[in-house]
PDB file of C-alpha atoms in Angstrom:
ATOM      1  CA  MET A   1      -9.078   9.864 -14.248  1.00 41.00           C
ATOM      2  CA  ARG A   2      -9.671   6.420 -12.724  1.00 38.00           C
ATOM      3  CA  HIS A   3      -7.941   5.359  -9.549  1.00 38.00           C
ATOM      4  CA  ILE A   4      -6.642   1.784  -9.634  1.00 35.00           C
ATOM      5  CA  ILE A   5      -6.625   0.123  -6.209  1.00 35.00           C
ATOM      6  CA  ASP A   6      -4.096  -2.446  -5.036  1.00 37.00           C
ATOM      7  CA  ASP A   7      -5.146  -5.856  -6.324  1.00 36.00           C
ATOM      8  CA  GLN A   8      -3.695  -7.640  -3.295  1.00 39.00           C
ATOM      9  CA  SER A   9      -5.793  -5.795  -0.740  1.00 39.00           C
ATOM     10  CA  PRO A  10      -9.566  -5.865  -0.297  1.00 39.00           C
ATOM     11  CA  LEU A  11      -9.726  -2.252  -1.424  1.00 36.00           C
ATOM     12  CA  GLY A  12     -11.161  -2.886  -4.848  1.00 37.00           C
ATOM     13  CA  ARG A  13     -10.123  -3.988  -8.308  1.00 34.00           C
ATOM     14  CA  GLY A  14      -9.540  -2.100 -11.559  1.00 38.00           C
ATOM     15  CA  GLY A  15      -8.331  -2.928 -15.049  1.00 37.00           C
ATOM     16  CA  SER A  16      -4.668  -2.991 -14.131  1.00 41.00           C
ATOM     17  CA  ALA A  17      -5.438  -5.188 -11.138  1.00 40.00           C
ATOM     18  CA  VAL A  18      -6.695  -7.848 -13.553  1.00 35.00           C
ATOM     19  CA  LEU A  19      -3.458  -7.557 -15.520  1.00 38.00           C
ATOM     20  CA  LEU A  20      -1.450  -7.938 -12.322  1.00 39.00           C
ATOM     21  CA  ASP A  21      -3.428 -11.095 -11.551  1.00 41.00           C
ATOM     22  CA  ALA A  22      -2.558 -12.523 -14.965  1.00 36.00           C
ATOM     23  CA  ILE A  23       1.131 -11.906 -14.339  1.00 34.00           C
ATOM     24  CA  GLY A  24       0.903 -13.511 -10.909  1.00 39.00           C
ATOM     25  CA  ARG A  25      -0.773 -16.642 -12.321  1.00 35.00           C
ATOM     26  CA  GLY A  26       1.492 -16.830 -15.355  1.00 41.00           C
ATOM     27  CA  ASP A  27      -1.495 -16.595 -17.727  1.00 43.00           C
ATOM     28  CA  GLY A  28      -0.440 -14.687 -20.828  1.00 46.00           C
ATOM     29  CA  VAL A  29       2.462 -13.130 -18.982  1.00 43.00           C
ATOM     30  CA  GLU A  30       4.037 -11.472 -22.006  1.00 51.00           C
ATOM     31  CA  SER A  31       0.707 -10.036 -23.146  1.00 51.00           C
ATOM     32  CA  ALA A  32      -0.118  -8.794 -19.657  1.00 59.00           C
ATOM     33  CA  ARG A  33       3.275  -7.153 -19.292  1.00 68.00           C
ATOM     34  CA  ASP A  34       2.876  -5.514 -22.683  1.00 70.00           C
ATOM     35  CA  ASP A  35      -0.466  -4.127 -21.545  1.00 86.00           C
ATOM     36  CA  LEU A  36       1.075  -2.807 -18.323  1.00 87.00           C
ATOM     37  CA  THR A  37       3.917  -1.240 -20.291  1.00 87.00           C
ATOM     38  CA  GLY A  38       1.360   0.504 -22.480  1.00 89.00           C
ATOM     39  CA  ALA A  39      -0.547   1.659 -19.403  1.00 90.00           C
ATOM     40  CA  LEU A  40       2.707   2.959 -17.928  1.00 93.00           C
ATOM     41  CA  GLY A  41       3.222   5.237 -20.916  1.00 92.00           C
ATOM     42  CA  ARG A  42      -0.325   6.570 -20.687  1.00 93.00           C
ATOM     43  CA  TYR A  43      -0.020   7.195 -16.958  1.00 94.00           C
ATOM     44  CA  ARG A  44       3.258   9.064 -17.451  1.00 95.00           C
ATOM     45  CA  ILE A  45       1.506  11.351 -19.951  1.00 95.00           C
ATOM     46  CA  ALA A  46      -1.373  11.832 -17.499  1.00 95.00           C
ATOM     47  CA  LEU A  47       1.107  12.661 -14.729  1.00 96.00           C
ATOM     48  CA  ALA A  48       2.790  15.324 -16.843  1.00 95.00           C
ATOM     49  CA  SER A  49      -0.584  16.893 -17.602  1.00 96.00           C
ATOM     50  CA  ALA A  50      -1.667  16.778 -13.954  1.00 95.00           C
ATOM     51  CA  GLU A  51       1.639  18.299 -12.846  1.00 96.00           C
ATOM     52  CA  SER A  52       1.197  21.167 -15.282  1.00 96.00           C
ATOM     53  CA  LEU A  53      -2.346  21.871 -14.092  1.00 95.00           C
ATOM     54  CA  SER A  54      -1.435  21.626 -10.416  1.00 95.00           C
ATOM     55  CA  GLN A  55       1.463  24.027 -10.889  1.00 96.00           C
ATOM     56  CA  ARG A  56      -0.832  26.561 -12.549  1.00 96.00           C
ATOM     57  CA  HIS A  57      -3.405  26.157  -9.769  1.00 95.00           C
ATOM     58  CA  PRO A  58      -1.352  25.273  -6.679  1.00 94.00           C
ATOM     59  CA  HIS A  59      -4.147  26.135  -4.240  1.00 95.00           C
ATOM     60  CA  ASN A  60      -6.760  23.884  -5.847  1.00 96.00           C
ATOM     61  CA  PRO A  61      -7.026  20.734  -3.681  1.00 97.00           C
ATOM     62  CA  GLU A  62      -8.987  18.800  -6.304  1.00 96.00           C
ATOM     63  CA  LEU A  63      -6.246  19.274  -8.893  1.00 96.00           C
ATOM     64  CA  GLN A  64      -3.707  18.219  -6.286  1.00 97.00           C
ATOM     65  CA  ARG A  65      -5.770  15.084  -5.714  1.00 97.00           C
ATOM     66  CA  ASP A  66      -5.745  14.359  -9.453  1.00 96.00           C
ATOM     67  CA  LEU A  67      -1.951  14.606  -9.339  1.00 97.00           C
ATOM     68  CA  ALA A  68      -1.811  12.281  -6.353  1.00 97.00           C
ATOM     69  CA  ILE A  69      -3.972   9.708  -8.140  1.00 96.00           C
ATOM     70  CA  CYS A  70      -1.637   9.799 -11.148  1.00 96.00           C
ATOM     71  CA  HIS A  71       1.228   8.912  -8.808  1.00 96.00           C
ATOM     72  CA  ASP A  72      -0.805   6.073  -7.307  1.00 96.00           C
ATOM     73  CA  ASN A  73      -1.693   4.658 -10.732  1.00 95.00           C
ATOM     74  CA  LEU A  74       1.968   4.752 -11.715  1.00 96.00           C
ATOM     75  CA  GLY A  75       2.929   3.040  -8.476  1.00 96.00           C
ATOM     76  CA  ASP A  76       0.455   0.231  -9.125  1.00 94.00           C
ATOM     77  CA  THR A  77       1.637  -0.242 -12.687  1.00 94.00           C
ATOM     78  CA  LEU A  78       5.331  -0.180 -11.789  1.00 95.00           C
ATOM     79  CA  SER A  79       4.687  -2.734  -9.049  1.00 94.00           C
ATOM     80  CA  GLY A  80       3.202  -5.018 -11.695  1.00 91.00           C
ATOM     81  CA  LEU A  81       6.355  -4.527 -13.750  1.00 93.00           C
ATOM     82  CA  ASP A  82       8.571  -5.408 -10.753  1.00 92.00           C
ATOM     83  CA  ASP A  83      10.054  -1.923 -10.462  1.00 95.00           C
ATOM     84  CA  ALA A  84       9.647  -1.647  -6.693  1.00 95.00           C
ATOM     85  CA  GLN A  85      11.952   1.319  -6.260  1.00 95.00           C
ATOM     86  CA  GLU A  86      10.147   3.638  -8.657  1.00 97.00           C
ATOM     87  CA  ALA A  87       6.769   2.327  -7.481  1.00 97.00           C
ATOM     88  CA  ASP A  88       7.717   3.351  -3.938  1.00 97.00           C
ATOM     89  CA  HIS A  89       8.678   6.801  -5.180  1.00 98.00           C
ATOM     90  CA  HIS A  90       5.227   7.329  -6.668  1.00 98.00           C
ATOM     91  CA  PHE A  91       3.366   5.907  -3.666  1.00 98.00           C
ATOM     92  CA  LYS A  92       5.302   8.232  -1.370  1.00 98.00           C
ATOM     93  CA  SER A  93       4.648  11.151  -3.727  1.00 98.00           C
ATOM     94  CA  PHE A  94       0.944  10.343  -3.420  1.00 98.00           C
ATOM     95  CA  LEU A  95       1.170  10.494   0.363  1.00 98.00           C
ATOM     96  CA  GLY A  96       3.159  13.723   0.265  1.00 98.00           C
ATOM     97  CA  ILE A  97       0.281  15.352  -1.595  1.00 98.00           C
ATOM     98  CA  ALA A  98      -2.648  13.603   0.090  1.00 98.00           C
ATOM     99  CA  GLU A  99      -1.414  14.153   3.654  1.00 97.00           C
ATOM    100  CA  ALA A 100      -0.554  17.839   3.177  1.00 97.00           C
ATOM    101  CA  PRO A 101      -2.848  19.969   5.380  1.00 97.00           C
ATOM    102  CA  GLU A 102      -3.739  22.262   2.486  1.00 97.00           C
ATOM    103  CA  ASN A 103      -5.112  19.306   0.498  1.00 97.00           C
ATOM    104  CA  ARG A 104      -7.103  17.768   3.329  1.00 95.00           C
ATOM    105  CA  SER A 105     -10.441  18.918   1.914  1.00 96.00           C
ATOM    106  CA  ALA A 106      -9.926  16.796  -1.219  1.00 97.00           C
ATOM    107  CA  PHE A 107      -9.499  13.607   0.838  1.00 97.00           C
ATOM    108  CA  LYS A 108     -12.479  13.859   3.161  1.00 96.00           C
ATOM    109  CA  GLY A 109     -14.925  11.084   3.879  1.00 96.00           C
ATOM    110  CA  LEU A 110     -14.433   7.827   2.009  1.00 96.00           C
ATOM    111  CA  ARG A 111     -11.711   9.429  -0.076  1.00 97.00           C
ATOM    112  CA  ALA A 112      -9.475   9.084   2.986  1.00 97.00           C
ATOM    113  CA  ARG A 113      -9.553   5.374   2.232  1.00 97.00           C
ATOM    114  CA  GLU A 114      -7.278   6.084  -0.726  1.00 97.00           C
ATOM    115  CA  ILE A 115      -4.577   7.181   1.720  1.00 98.00           C
ATOM    116  CA  ALA A 116      -4.988   4.029   3.809  1.00 98.00           C
ATOM    117  CA  ALA A 117      -4.719   1.944   0.622  1.00 97.00           C
ATOM    118  CA  VAL A 118      -1.344   3.444  -0.236  1.00 97.00           C
ATOM    119  CA  HIS A 119      -0.014   2.769   3.260  1.00 98.00           C
ATOM    120  CA  MET A 120      -1.128  -0.847   2.744  1.00 97.00           C
ATOM    121  CA  LYS A 121       0.696  -1.035  -0.584  1.00 97.00           C
ATOM    122  CA  LEU A 122       3.869   0.299   0.995  1.00 97.00           C
ATOM    123  CA  GLY A 123       3.443  -2.245   3.782  1.00 97.00           C
ATOM    124  CA  ARG A 124       3.265  -5.073   1.265  1.00 96.00           C
ATOM    125  CA  GLY A 125       6.383  -3.716  -0.391  1.00 95.00           C
ATOM    126  CA  ARG A 126       8.266  -3.816   2.896  1.00 96.00           C
ATOM    127  CA  GLU A 127       7.048  -7.378   3.491  1.00 95.00           C
ATOM    128  CA  SER A 128       8.364  -8.475   0.099  1.00 93.00           C
ATOM    129  CA  GLU A 129      11.717  -6.927   1.043  1.00 94.00           C
ATOM    130  CA  LYS A 130      11.717  -8.877   4.335  1.00 94.00           C
ATOM    131  CA  MET A 131      11.377  -5.727   6.429  1.00 96.00           C
ATOM    132  CA  PRO A 132       8.514  -6.738   8.729  1.00 96.00           C
ATOM    133  CA  ARG A 133       8.919  -3.910  11.259  1.00 96.00           C
ATOM    134  CA  LEU A 134       8.525  -1.279   8.569  1.00 97.00           C
ATOM    135  CA  ALA A 135       5.612  -3.212   7.084  1.00 97.00           C
ATOM    136  CA  LEU A 136       3.931  -3.300  10.492  1.00 97.00           C
ATOM    137  CA  GLU A 137       4.306   0.475  10.857  1.00 97.00           C
ATOM    138  CA  ARG A 138       2.507   1.009   7.558  1.00 98.00           C
ATOM    139  CA  TYR A 139      -0.289  -1.405   8.442  1.00 98.00           C
ATOM    140  CA  LEU A 140      -0.796   0.239  11.828  1.00 98.00           C
ATOM    141  CA  GLN A 141      -1.126   3.637  10.151  1.00 98.00           C
ATOM    142  CA  ALA A 142      -3.663   2.224   7.723  1.00 98.00           C
ATOM    143  CA  ARG A 143      -5.627   0.503  10.490  1.00 98.00           C
ATOM    144  CA  THR A 144      -5.975   3.747  12.457  1.00 97.00           C
ATOM    145  CA  MET A 145      -7.453   5.460   9.411  1.00 97.00           C
ATOM    146  CA  VAL A 146      -9.748   2.605   8.431  1.00 98.00           C
ATOM    147  CA  GLU A 147     -11.053   2.167  11.985  1.00 98.00           C
ATOM    148  CA  LYS A 148     -12.113   5.814  12.029  1.00 97.00           C
ATOM    149  CA  LEU A 149     -13.760   5.495   8.633  1.00 98.00           C
ATOM    150  CA  ALA A 150     -15.569   2.340   9.720  1.00 97.00           C
ATOM    151  CA  ILE A 151     -17.105   4.295  12.601  1.00 97.00           C
ATOM    152  CA  ASP A 152     -18.163   7.095  10.262  1.00 97.00           C
ATOM    153  CA  PHE A 153     -19.475   4.689   7.601  1.00 97.00           C
ATOM    154  CA  PRO A 154     -20.651   1.589   9.515  1.00 96.00           C
ATOM    155  CA  GLU A 155     -22.557   0.104   6.560  1.00 96.00           C
ATOM    156  CA  ASN A 156     -19.570   0.117   4.224  1.00 96.00           C
ATOM    157  CA  GLN A 157     -18.665  -3.504   3.518  1.00 96.00           C
ATOM    158  CA  ARG A 158     -15.298  -2.717   1.978  1.00 95.00           C
ATOM    159  CA  LEU A 159     -14.151  -0.934   5.117  1.00 96.00           C
ATOM    160  CA  ARG A 160     -15.050  -4.014   7.157  1.00 96.00           C
ATOM    161  CA  GLU A 161     -13.049  -6.147   4.746  1.00 96.00           C
ATOM    162  CA  ASP A 162     -10.125  -3.716   4.987  1.00 96.00           C
ATOM    163  CA  LEU A 163     -10.140  -3.998   8.758  1.00 97.00           C
ATOM    164  CA  GLN A 164     -10.247  -7.793   8.669  1.00 97.00           C
ATOM    165  CA  TRP A 165      -7.310  -7.879   6.253  1.00 97.00           C
ATOM    166  CA  LEU A 166      -5.288  -5.379   8.303  1.00 97.00           C
ATOM    167  CA  ARG A 167      -5.963  -7.104  11.611  1.00 97.00           C
ATOM    168  CA  HIS A 168      -4.802 -10.395  10.140  1.00 97.00           C
ATOM    169  CA  LYS A 169      -1.619  -8.836   8.798  1.00 97.00           C
ATOM    170  CA  ILE A 170      -0.877  -6.973  12.026  1.00 98.00           C
ATOM    171  CA  SER A 171      -1.463 -10.078  14.144  1.00 97.00           C
ATOM    172  CA  ARG A 172       0.831 -12.243  12.014  1.00 96.00           C
ATOM    173  CA  LEU A 173       3.592  -9.656  11.862  1.00 97.00           C
ATOM    174  CA  SER A 174       3.377  -8.893  15.578  1.00 97.00           C
ATOM    175  CA  GLU A 175       3.642 -12.582  16.466  1.00 96.00           C
ATOM    176  CA  ARG A 176       6.628 -13.013  14.164  1.00 94.00           C
ATOM    177  CA  LEU A 177       8.443  -9.970  15.517  1.00 96.00           C
ATOM    178  CA  GLU A 178       7.818 -10.990  19.124  1.00 95.00           C
ATOM    179  CA  ALA A 179       9.295 -14.419  18.344  1.00 93.00           C
ATOM    180  CA  ASP A 180      12.336 -12.779  16.755  1.00 91.00           C
ATOM    181  CA  ASP A 181      12.790 -10.524  19.791  1.00 91.00           C
ATOM    182  CA  ARG A 182      12.660 -13.539  22.117  1.00 91.00           C
ATOM    183  CA  ARG A 183      15.221 -15.345  20.007  1.00 90.00           C
ATOM    184  CA  ILE A 184      17.550 -12.342  20.088  1.00 90.00           C
ATOM    185  CA  ALA A 185      17.155 -12.040  23.860  1.00 89.00           C
ATOM    186  CA  ARG A 186      17.988 -15.735  24.324  1.00 87.00           C
ATOM    187  CA  ASN A 187      21.067 -15.430  22.161  1.00 88.00           C
ATOM    188  CA  ARG A 188      22.280 -12.424  24.136  1.00 86.00           C
ATOM    189  CA  ALA A 189      21.769 -14.308  27.376  1.00 83.00           C
ATOM    190  CA  ASN A 190      23.517 -17.395  25.921  1.00 75.00           C
ATOM    191  CA  ILE A 191      20.436 -19.496  26.582  1.00 61.00           C
ATOM    192  CA  PRO A 192      20.028 -22.477  24.247  1.00 59.00           C
ATOM    193  CA  GLU A 193      17.379 -21.657  21.689  1.00 55.00           C
ATOM    194  CA  THR A 194      14.236 -23.766  21.493  1.00 57.00           C
ATOM    195  CA  HIS A 195      12.171 -24.116  18.338  1.00 56.00           C
ATOM    196  CA  ASP A 196      10.439 -20.850  17.539  1.00 53.00           C
ATOM    197  CA  SER A 197       8.482 -19.433  14.648  1.00 48.00           C
ATOM    198  CA  GLY A 198      11.571 -18.672  12.608  1.00 48.00           C
ATOM    199  CA  THR A 199      14.402 -16.228  12.180  1.00 48.00           C
ATOM    200  CA  PRO A 200      14.646 -13.093  10.067  1.00 49.00           C
ATOM    201  CA  SER A 201      16.409 -15.105   7.368  1.00 49.00           C
ATOM    202  CA  ASP A 202      13.300 -17.297   7.144  1.00 53.00           C
ATOM    203  CA  TRP A 203      11.030 -14.327   6.603  1.00 55.00           C
ATOM    204  CA  GLN A 204       8.690 -14.949   3.681  1.00 55.00           C
ATOM    205  CA  GLY A 205       5.958 -12.445   4.437  1.00 57.00           C
ATOM    206  CA  ASP A 206       2.300 -13.366   4.485  1.00 55.00           C
ATOM    207  CA  ALA A 207       0.055 -14.223   1.596  1.00 46.00           C
TER     208      ALA A 207
END
């Protein structure tokens, strides 16, 4: 069972990530969407199978991890099909399994990076919904995890890339939120507003 990583983060790229790229560029959009729709059906079948196995062996952390990965794959695919609500449901289901104490052994070492990746995906979702504070919370959670992993695995290039990406996101969001807070404070004090970095209605996220 192959885990597909978010195509918009530096966490890696899988087959569905390439399809998501095609949709984003407009290259063969209908074909790419058809492929994602087909993948969605296969992942739903895989999820049903993983759920059945995990229910029969509820104390097996590896089977619980397989179930979590099915949720993550579905979340990725649904994101590519613009179904943000159901994608969020599956990403959060992944975290509910992966962050449970009884499943901790299945997410040791570099596997913990999978958890950070899902927090990053949820952060991007909140950015697209113009909810920068919630996005920042997700990115901060991911950064804490990746920083620890980078200490444990100092030669891992992908972890360094993850940290660079997260630090950029956190810096941009923090600056934007601080500017919004200053604007709100000025308005409350009835002080004429000078040009700032924007208002919440201007929020477009960060590429």
